[in-house]
Structure formats: C-alpha cells, structure tokens
Amino acid sequence: MIAQVPMGHGLFLAAILFTLGLAGVLVRRNIVFMLMSVEVMLNAVGLAFVVAGARWGQVDGQVMFIFILTMAAAEVSVGLALVLQLYHSFKTLDADAASTMRG
Amino acid sequence: MTVLFYISACIAVLATAMVITRTRAVHALLYLIVSLLAVALIFFTLGAPFVAALEVIIYAGAIMVLFVFVIMMLNLGAQAAKQEAEWLKLGTWAGPTGLCGALAVELIYMLTSEQERLSAVAVVTPKEVGMALFGQYVIGVELASMLLLAGLIGAYHLGRPHRH
C-alpha cells in the first residue's frame, strides 16, 4: 500500500474530467457532441467511485461502477435513437432546432 | 506505479479536451476512445483489473460502436467518399494514434514488471466483485436488468420508421 496513488489526486482527475464533460454539454450545440460529453461525465463519476473503492480496498466502488456502466449503455441507446429521430424530423443535428414544443 | 497513473491521467485530460473542441464527430469519437482507454489503464494502476476490462469491452467497445453506427448513418451522402479519403490522411489519426502508443508503452511496461505491481497495490479481484454483486447488491442487479429492458424498448420504439 506504500506506492498507492493519493486518493485526492484520483478525485482531482475525476473532477477535471467531469468539468470538461460539463463544459462540452454547455458549449456545444451539436447533439452528438452533447451525448459524447455526457458519456465523459458519467465516466468521470465512475472513476471517482473506483478511486474511493481502491482507497479502502473495498469492492463497493467497482460494483457502483458496473451500475453506472449499465445506466450509460441504456442512456446512450435511447439518446442515439432520439438523435436519429431529430435528424429525420429537422434535417439537422442542432439541439436548438428542437427547442419549441408542439402540444 | 504512481508515475504510470499520472501519465495516464495527463493522456485522459488531453484526449477529453480534444473531444470537446473537435468540429467533426468522428475525430471527437477517436479522442473519446483514447480517453476511455486511458481511464481503463488508470483503473488497472488503482488495482481494479475487472472494471478496467469492462471499461475497454463495454465503453470503448460496445457504446462507442453505437456512436460510430449513428454517425455513419447520418453521414450518408454524395460527399461520403470524399470524407473517407480525407479521414485517411495522416493529420486525422496521428493524434489519437500517438496517445494510444503512449498507453501501449505503459501497458507493456506494466505487464513486464508484474511482480512489483502486485506487491505495491492492493488488487480487488473479479471474484470479490462478483460475490458482492450477486450477494449484497442483487436487488441492484435486478433493477439494472429492468433499466436495460426499458432502454431496449425505448430505443426500439424511437428507432421505428415513420408510417404516414
């Protein structure tokens, strides 16, 4: 356990990756890029769980990562189906094109 | 061992910064795959080999393949062949390939110095993860299966062709 990476550094990396993903969601308007940024954010959260689990040598962090992985798979399949629907309806990938509701 | 963590961390941050600044979706996707592989290597250095393998197989494999399919479906058109020729230029793939090469060097170094690694880091084995997953967290597994079923039905419903 002597050569272990400090937990703070791992959490710091997770925070940087999460912030980059958040910036991607907020800055980009292409919906495919926004989905990719959401993936980056989910991955950063999973990294934080694994870092915390490795700090105490427990399995719970890895179990939570597996649940996040499952959730990301379900999210991306529905999200990409929505991307295809958006493209077929509006002939563009701009998220702002779908900003109006039709009740 | 800690040095490998910091190199992988730098590669992950660099590749993620490239993901959110690219203008073409496929370029961003290449960098996103590099970023996920770097995070997988970080999991390996943290003593979590099972989730490192899952990260490569499910994230960098299955989920990224979905992205590639959708981007390729949206890009069908007259200029597709021209784009294909452009993507084969050196400038497109030199960045991701260089970062992947750095990760490969780290991985080879890790595999050749296996003995010091095992003594330095407390490894959580796949067996322990499986025992916890199907013992203590079995209700979570059931909920995850229901979530996946909902995702499957939702994707099928949304992906249906329109009938006018």
mmCIF file of C-alpha atoms in Angstrom:
data_model
loop_
_atom_site.group_PDB
_atom_site.id
_atom_site.type_symbol
_atom_site.label_atom_id
_atom_site.label_comp_id
_atom_site.label_asym_id
_atom_site.label_seq_id
_atom_site.Cartn_x
_atom_site.Cartn_y
_atom_site.Cartn_z
ATOM 1 C CA MET A 1 0.000 0.000 0.000
ATOM 2 C CA ILE A 2 3.070 2.274 0.157
ATOM 3 C CA ALA A 3 3.222 3.057 -3.566
ATOM 4 C CA GLN A 4 -0.512 3.805 -3.696
ATOM 5 C CA VAL A 5 -1.616 6.940 -5.538
ATOM 6 C CA PRO A 6 -3.100 9.503 -3.097
ATOM 7 C CA MET A 7 -6.901 9.453 -3.203
ATOM 8 C CA GLY A 8 -7.038 13.236 -3.593
ATOM 9 C CA HIS A 9 -5.203 13.066 -6.905
ATOM 10 C CA GLY A 10 -7.599 10.469 -8.286
ATOM 11 C CA LEU A 11 -10.614 12.514 -7.212
ATOM 12 C CA PHE A 12 -8.954 15.626 -8.669
ATOM 13 C CA LEU A 13 -8.624 13.859 -12.025
ATOM 14 C CA ALA A 14 -12.274 12.782 -11.852
ATOM 15 C CA ALA A 15 -13.278 16.390 -11.128
ATOM 16 C CA ILE A 16 -11.271 17.689 -14.108
ATOM 17 C CA LEU A 17 -12.812 15.107 -16.447
ATOM 18 C CA PHE A 18 -16.306 15.868 -15.125
ATOM 19 C CA THR A 19 -15.786 19.611 -15.630
ATOM 20 C CA LEU A 20 -14.545 19.052 -19.188
ATOM 21 C CA GLY A 21 -17.652 16.981 -19.925
ATOM 22 C CA LEU A 22 -19.909 19.608 -18.367
ATOM 23 C CA ALA A 23 -18.231 22.334 -20.437
ATOM 24 C CA GLY A 24 -18.821 20.205 -23.528
ATOM 25 C CA VAL A 25 -22.544 19.862 -22.761
ATOM 26 C CA LEU A 26 -22.903 23.593 -22.124
ATOM 27 C CA VAL A 27 -20.779 24.877 -25.016
ATOM 28 C CA ARG A 28 -21.593 22.552 -27.915
ATOM 29 C CA ARG A 29 -24.944 22.700 -29.711
ATOM 30 C CA ASN A 30 -24.445 19.609 -31.899
ATOM 31 C CA ILE A 31 -26.451 16.921 -30.158
ATOM 32 C CA VAL A 32 -23.951 14.124 -30.909
ATOM 33 C CA PHE A 33 -21.208 16.101 -29.164
ATOM 34 C CA MET A 34 -23.522 16.749 -26.237
ATOM 35 C CA LEU A 35 -24.147 12.998 -25.879
ATOM 36 C CA MET A 36 -20.391 12.313 -26.003
ATOM 37 C CA SER A 37 -19.827 14.909 -23.270
ATOM 38 C CA VAL A 38 -22.480 13.226 -21.125
ATOM 39 C CA GLU A 39 -20.557 9.972 -21.580
ATOM 40 C CA VAL A 40 -17.382 11.721 -20.398
ATOM 41 C CA MET A 41 -19.219 12.974 -17.296
ATOM 42 C CA LEU A 42 -20.614 9.518 -16.458
ATOM 43 C CA ASN A 43 -17.159 8.033 -16.919
ATOM 44 C CA ALA A 44 -15.657 10.626 -14.564
ATOM 45 C CA VAL A 45 -18.240 9.757 -11.896
ATOM 46 C CA GLY A 46 -17.377 6.073 -12.297
ATOM 47 C CA LEU A 47 -13.700 6.929 -11.909
ATOM 48 C CA ALA A 48 -14.452 8.729 -8.641
ATOM 49 C CA PHE A 49 -16.270 5.623 -7.347
ATOM 50 C CA VAL A 50 -13.403 3.298 -8.298
ATOM 51 C CA VAL A 51 -10.802 5.638 -6.750
ATOM 52 C CA ALA A 52 -12.747 5.738 -3.490
ATOM 53 C CA GLY A 53 -13.219 1.958 -3.548
ATOM 54 C CA ALA A 54 -9.498 1.397 -4.160
ATOM 55 C CA ARG A 55 -8.596 3.696 -1.278
ATOM 56 C CA TRP A 56 -10.113 1.280 1.266
ATOM 57 C CA GLY A 57 -9.655 -1.895 -0.808
ATOM 58 C CA GLN A 58 -13.411 -2.498 -0.910
ATOM 59 C CA VAL A 59 -15.475 -3.873 -3.818
ATOM 60 C CA ASP A 60 -18.381 -1.415 -3.472
ATOM 61 C CA GLY A 61 -16.793 1.229 -5.684
ATOM 62 C CA GLN A 62 -16.399 -1.260 -8.522
ATOM 63 C CA VAL A 63 -19.978 -2.502 -8.060
ATOM 64 C CA MET A 64 -21.232 1.074 -8.370
ATOM 65 C CA PHE A 65 -19.102 1.498 -11.498
ATOM 66 C CA ILE A 66 -20.800 -1.531 -13.060
ATOM 67 C CA PHE A 67 -24.222 0.004 -12.322
ATOM 68 C CA ILE A 68 -23.098 3.315 -13.876
ATOM 69 C CA LEU A 69 -21.888 1.366 -16.924
ATOM 70 C CA THR A 70 -25.313 -0.288 -17.283
ATOM 71 C CA MET A 71 -27.040 3.067 -16.956
ATOM 72 C CA ALA A 72 -24.719 4.630 -19.550
ATOM 73 C CA ALA A 73 -25.479 1.821 -22.008
ATOM 74 C CA ALA A 74 -29.254 2.288 -21.599
ATOM 75 C CA GLU A 75 -28.916 6.086 -21.798
ATOM 76 C CA VAL A 76 -26.825 6.072 -24.943
ATOM 77 C CA SER A 77 -29.126 3.672 -26.802
ATOM 78 C CA VAL A 78 -32.185 5.854 -26.121
ATOM 79 C CA GLY A 79 -30.178 9.036 -26.736
ATOM 80 C CA LEU A 80 -28.901 7.902 -30.119
ATOM 81 C CA ALA A 81 -32.404 6.804 -31.150
ATOM 82 C CA LEU A 82 -33.536 10.348 -30.264
ATOM 83 C CA VAL A 83 -30.654 11.760 -32.361
ATOM 84 C CA LEU A 84 -31.872 9.784 -35.369
ATOM 85 C CA GLN A 85 -35.449 10.999 -34.811
ATOM 86 C CA LEU A 86 -34.239 14.606 -34.517
ATOM 87 C CA TYR A 87 -32.261 14.284 -37.731
ATOM 88 C CA HIS A 88 -35.182 12.779 -39.622
ATOM 89 C CA SER A 89 -37.581 15.466 -38.375
ATOM 90 C CA PHE A 90 -35.419 18.592 -38.712
ATOM 91 C CA LYS A 91 -32.595 17.521 -41.115
ATOM 92 C CA THR A 92 -30.073 18.962 -38.675
ATOM 93 C CA LEU A 93 -28.216 17.925 -35.524
ATOM 94 C CA ASP A 94 -28.559 21.367 -33.895
ATOM 95 C CA ALA A 95 -30.182 20.935 -30.481
ATOM 96 C CA ASP A 96 -31.653 24.464 -30.690
ATOM 97 C CA ALA A 97 -33.761 23.386 -33.693
ATOM 98 C CA ALA A 98 -35.867 21.268 -31.339
ATOM 99 C CA SER A 99 -36.363 23.984 -28.711
ATOM 100 C CA THR A 100 -40.057 24.586 -29.447
ATOM 101 C CA MET A 101 -42.842 22.369 -28.095
ATOM 102 C CA ARG A 102 -45.867 21.311 -30.079
ATOM 103 C CA GLY A 103 -48.532 20.426 -27.597
ATOM 104 C CA MET B 1 3.498 2.672 -10.466
ATOM 105 C CA THR B 2 2.295 6.123 -9.443
ATOM 106 C CA VAL B 3 4.170 7.616 -12.412
ATOM 107 C CA LEU B 4 2.048 5.476 -14.745
ATOM 108 C CA PHE B 5 -1.083 6.858 -13.065
ATOM 109 C CA TYR B 6 -0.010 10.444 -13.699
ATOM 110 C CA ILE B 7 0.960 9.772 -17.341
ATOM 111 C CA SER B 8 -2.419 8.107 -17.949
ATOM 112 C CA ALA B 9 -4.175 10.987 -16.203
ATOM 113 C CA CYS B 10 -2.447 13.523 -18.478
ATOM 114 C CA ILE B 11 -3.418 11.492 -21.556
ATOM 115 C CA ALA B 12 -7.026 11.261 -20.343
ATOM 116 C CA VAL B 13 -7.325 15.007 -19.728
ATOM 117 C CA LEU B 14 -5.640 15.855 -23.044
ATOM 118 C CA ALA B 15 -7.846 13.463 -25.030
ATOM 119 C CA THR B 16 -11.012 14.708 -23.296
ATOM 120 C CA ALA B 17 -10.086 18.322 -24.034
ATOM 121 C CA MET B 18 -9.673 17.327 -27.693
ATOM 122 C CA VAL B 19 -13.118 15.623 -27.636
ATOM 123 C CA ILE B 20 -14.986 18.809 -26.729
ATOM 124 C CA THR B 21 -13.063 21.035 -29.157
ATOM 125 C CA ARG B 22 -13.213 18.977 -32.394
ATOM 126 C CA THR B 23 -15.541 20.103 -35.175
ATOM 127 C CA ARG B 24 -16.043 16.690 -36.781
ATOM 128 C CA ALA B 25 -17.862 13.988 -34.839
ATOM 129 C CA VAL B 26 -15.601 11.131 -35.949
ATOM 130 C CA HIS B 27 -12.454 12.967 -34.826
ATOM 131 C CA ALA B 28 -14.028 13.591 -31.425
ATOM 132 C CA LEU B 29 -15.003 9.914 -31.255
ATOM 133 C CA LEU B 30 -11.396 8.798 -31.852
ATOM 134 C CA TYR B 31 -10.213 11.011 -28.981
ATOM 135 C CA LEU B 32 -13.061 9.822 -26.766
ATOM 136 C CA ILE B 33 -11.934 6.215 -27.283
ATOM 137 C CA VAL B 34 -8.373 7.215 -26.308
ATOM 138 C CA SER B 35 -9.742 8.920 -23.198
ATOM 139 C CA LEU B 36 -11.679 5.794 -22.198
ATOM 140 C CA LEU B 37 -8.621 3.585 -22.746
ATOM 141 C CA ALA B 38 -6.554 5.937 -20.556
ATOM 142 C CA VAL B 39 -9.174 5.700 -17.797
ATOM 143 C CA ALA B 40 -9.081 1.898 -18.153
ATOM 144 C CA LEU B 41 -5.323 1.991 -17.571
ATOM 145 C CA ILE B 42 -5.890 4.216 -14.509
ATOM 146 C CA PHE B 43 -8.282 1.564 -13.130
ATOM 147 C CA PHE B 44 -5.545 -1.015 -13.680
ATOM 148 C CA THR B 45 -2.998 1.055 -11.746
ATOM 149 C CA LEU B 46 -5.532 1.506 -8.927
ATOM 150 C CA GLY B 47 -5.789 -2.272 -8.502
ATOM 151 C CA ALA B 48 -9.165 -2.746 -10.220
ATOM 152 C CA PRO B 49 -8.414 -5.017 -13.210
ATOM 153 C CA PHE B 50 -12.019 -6.225 -13.584
ATOM 154 C CA VAL B 51 -13.548 -2.795 -14.207
ATOM 155 C CA ALA B 52 -10.553 -1.933 -16.406
ATOM 156 C CA ALA B 53 -11.544 -4.837 -18.668
ATOM 157 C CA LEU B 54 -15.219 -3.794 -18.527
ATOM 158 C CA GLU B 55 -14.281 -0.229 -19.444
ATOM 159 C CA VAL B 56 -12.484 -1.454 -22.576
ATOM 160 C CA ILE B 57 -15.117 -4.025 -23.566
ATOM 161 C CA ILE B 58 -18.343 -2.124 -22.849
ATOM 162 C CA TYR B 59 -17.399 1.579 -23.023
ATOM 163 C CA ALA B 60 -14.662 1.636 -25.659
ATOM 164 C CA GLY B 61 -16.170 -1.361 -27.439
ATOM 165 C CA ALA B 62 -19.952 -1.539 -27.387
ATOM 166 C CA ILE B 63 -21.044 2.054 -26.609
ATOM 167 C CA MET B 64 -18.529 3.636 -28.983
ATOM 168 C CA VAL B 65 -19.605 1.242 -31.749
ATOM 169 C CA LEU B 66 -23.169 2.586 -31.293
ATOM 170 C CA PHE B 67 -21.833 6.124 -31.757
ATOM 171 C CA VAL B 68 -19.889 5.069 -34.872
ATOM 172 C CA PHE B 69 -23.010 3.448 -36.355
ATOM 173 C CA VAL B 70 -25.143 6.539 -35.805
ATOM 174 C CA ILE B 71 -22.507 8.942 -37.152
ATOM 175 C CA MET B 72 -22.018 6.785 -40.218
ATOM 176 C CA MET B 73 -25.804 6.614 -40.757
ATOM 177 C CA LEU B 74 -26.075 10.393 -40.578
ATOM 178 C CA ASN B 75 -23.138 10.957 -42.916
ATOM 179 C CA LEU B 76 -24.510 9.019 -45.886
ATOM 180 C CA GLY B 77 -24.451 11.217 -48.971
ATOM 181 C CA ALA B 78 -22.546 12.313 -52.027
ATOM 182 C CA GLN B 79 -19.562 13.609 -50.105
ATOM 183 C CA ALA B 80 -19.140 10.421 -48.064
ATOM 184 C CA ALA B 81 -16.377 9.027 -50.284
ATOM 185 C CA LYS B 82 -14.550 12.360 -50.268
ATOM 186 C CA GLN B 83 -14.728 12.447 -46.467
ATOM 187 C CA GLU B 84 -13.421 8.900 -46.348
ATOM 188 C CA ALA B 85 -10.349 9.903 -48.362
ATOM 189 C CA GLU B 86 -9.839 12.893 -46.090
ATOM 190 C CA TRP B 87 -10.018 10.744 -42.947
ATOM 191 C CA LEU B 88 -7.212 8.544 -44.226
ATOM 192 C CA LYS B 89 -4.780 11.483 -44.150
ATOM 193 C CA LEU B 90 -2.049 11.428 -41.529
ATOM 194 C CA GLY B 91 -3.270 14.524 -39.687
ATOM 195 C CA THR B 92 -6.573 12.901 -38.741
ATOM 196 C CA TRP B 93 -5.288 9.845 -36.956
ATOM 197 C CA ALA B 94 -1.795 10.940 -35.852
ATOM 198 C CA GLY B 95 -3.036 12.471 -32.568
ATOM 199 C CA PRO B 96 -5.128 9.545 -31.292
ATOM 200 C CA THR B 97 -2.521 7.050 -32.514
ATOM 201 C CA GLY B 98 0.269 8.861 -30.666
ATOM 202 C CA LEU B 99 -1.714 8.924 -27.418
ATOM 203 C CA CYS B 100 -2.672 5.249 -27.867
ATOM 204 C CA GLY B 101 1.007 4.421 -28.442
ATOM 205 C CA ALA B 102 1.913 6.054 -25.126
ATOM 206 C CA LEU B 103 -0.785 3.961 -23.414
ATOM 207 C CA ALA B 104 0.538 0.798 -25.088
ATOM 208 C CA VAL B 105 4.077 1.508 -23.853
ATOM 209 C CA GLU B 106 2.704 1.925 -20.314
ATOM 210 C CA LEU B 107 0.740 -1.315 -20.583
ATOM 211 C CA ILE B 108 3.759 -3.281 -21.822
ATOM 212 C CA TYR B 109 5.877 -1.840 -19.022
ATOM 213 C CA MET B 110 3.213 -2.852 -16.502
ATOM 214 C CA LEU B 111 2.955 -6.400 -17.831
ATOM 215 C CA THR B 112 6.726 -6.883 -17.811
ATOM 216 C CA SER B 113 7.065 -5.601 -14.222
ATOM 217 C CA GLU B 114 4.164 -7.658 -12.897
ATOM 218 C CA GLN B 115 5.812 -8.739 -9.639
ATOM 219 C CA GLU B 116 6.495 -5.289 -8.169
ATOM 220 C CA ARG B 117 2.995 -4.207 -9.162
ATOM 221 C CA LEU B 118 1.257 -6.958 -7.239
ATOM 222 C CA SER B 119 3.238 -6.258 -4.113
ATOM 223 C CA ALA B 120 2.669 -2.486 -4.319
ATOM 224 C CA VAL B 121 -1.097 -2.225 -4.911
ATOM 225 C CA ALA B 122 -3.970 -3.980 -3.154
ATOM 226 C CA VAL B 123 -5.860 -5.670 -6.014
ATOM 227 C CA VAL B 124 -9.606 -6.285 -5.752
ATOM 228 C CA THR B 125 -10.202 -9.479 -7.725
ATOM 229 C CA PRO B 126 -13.149 -10.151 -10.078
ATOM 230 C CA LYS B 127 -14.294 -12.928 -7.727
ATOM 231 C CA GLU B 128 -14.830 -10.490 -4.860
ATOM 232 C CA VAL B 129 -16.714 -8.103 -7.153
ATOM 233 C CA GLY B 130 -18.952 -10.926 -8.373
ATOM 234 C CA MET B 131 -19.643 -12.120 -4.825
ATOM 235 C CA ALA B 132 -20.707 -8.615 -3.768
ATOM 236 C CA LEU B 133 -22.706 -8.057 -6.951
ATOM 237 C CA PHE B 134 -24.805 -11.213 -6.627
ATOM 238 C CA GLY B 135 -24.941 -11.254 -2.843
ATOM 239 C CA GLN B 136 -25.276 -7.873 -1.199
ATOM 240 C CA TYR B 137 -26.270 -5.920 -4.340
ATOM 241 C CA VAL B 138 -28.559 -8.447 -6.032
ATOM 242 C CA ILE B 139 -31.535 -6.067 -5.930
ATOM 243 C CA GLY B 140 -29.419 -3.546 -7.846
ATOM 244 C CA VAL B 141 -28.700 -6.166 -10.487
ATOM 245 C CA GLU B 142 -32.433 -6.784 -10.870
ATOM 246 C CA LEU B 143 -33.114 -3.056 -11.182
ATOM 247 C CA ALA B 144 -30.326 -2.733 -13.755
ATOM 248 C CA SER B 145 -31.881 -5.515 -15.817
ATOM 249 C CA MET B 146 -35.223 -3.687 -15.762
ATOM 250 C CA LEU B 147 -33.459 -0.457 -16.790
ATOM 251 C CA LEU B 148 -31.804 -2.238 -19.711
ATOM 252 C CA LEU B 149 -35.155 -3.679 -20.785
ATOM 253 C CA ALA B 150 -36.699 -0.207 -20.656
ATOM 254 C CA GLY B 151 -33.785 1.154 -22.696
ATOM 255 C CA LEU B 152 -34.205 -1.626 -25.259
ATOM 256 C CA ILE B 153 -37.933 -0.991 -25.676
ATOM 257 C CA GLY B 154 -37.416 2.776 -25.754
ATOM 258 C CA ALA B 155 -34.719 2.563 -28.420
ATOM 259 C CA TYR B 156 -36.879 0.203 -30.492
ATOM 260 C CA HIS B 157 -39.902 2.487 -30.224
ATOM 261 C CA LEU B 158 -37.954 5.649 -31.108
ATOM 262 C CA GLY B 159 -35.999 3.977 -33.898
ATOM 263 C CA ARG B 160 -39.080 2.707 -35.739
ATOM 264 C CA PRO B 161 -39.546 4.184 -39.229
ATOM 265 C CA HIS B 162 -42.419 6.669 -39.521
ATOM 266 C CA ARG B 163 -45.669 5.452 -41.011
ATOM 267 C CA HIS B 164 -47.556 8.296 -42.702
#
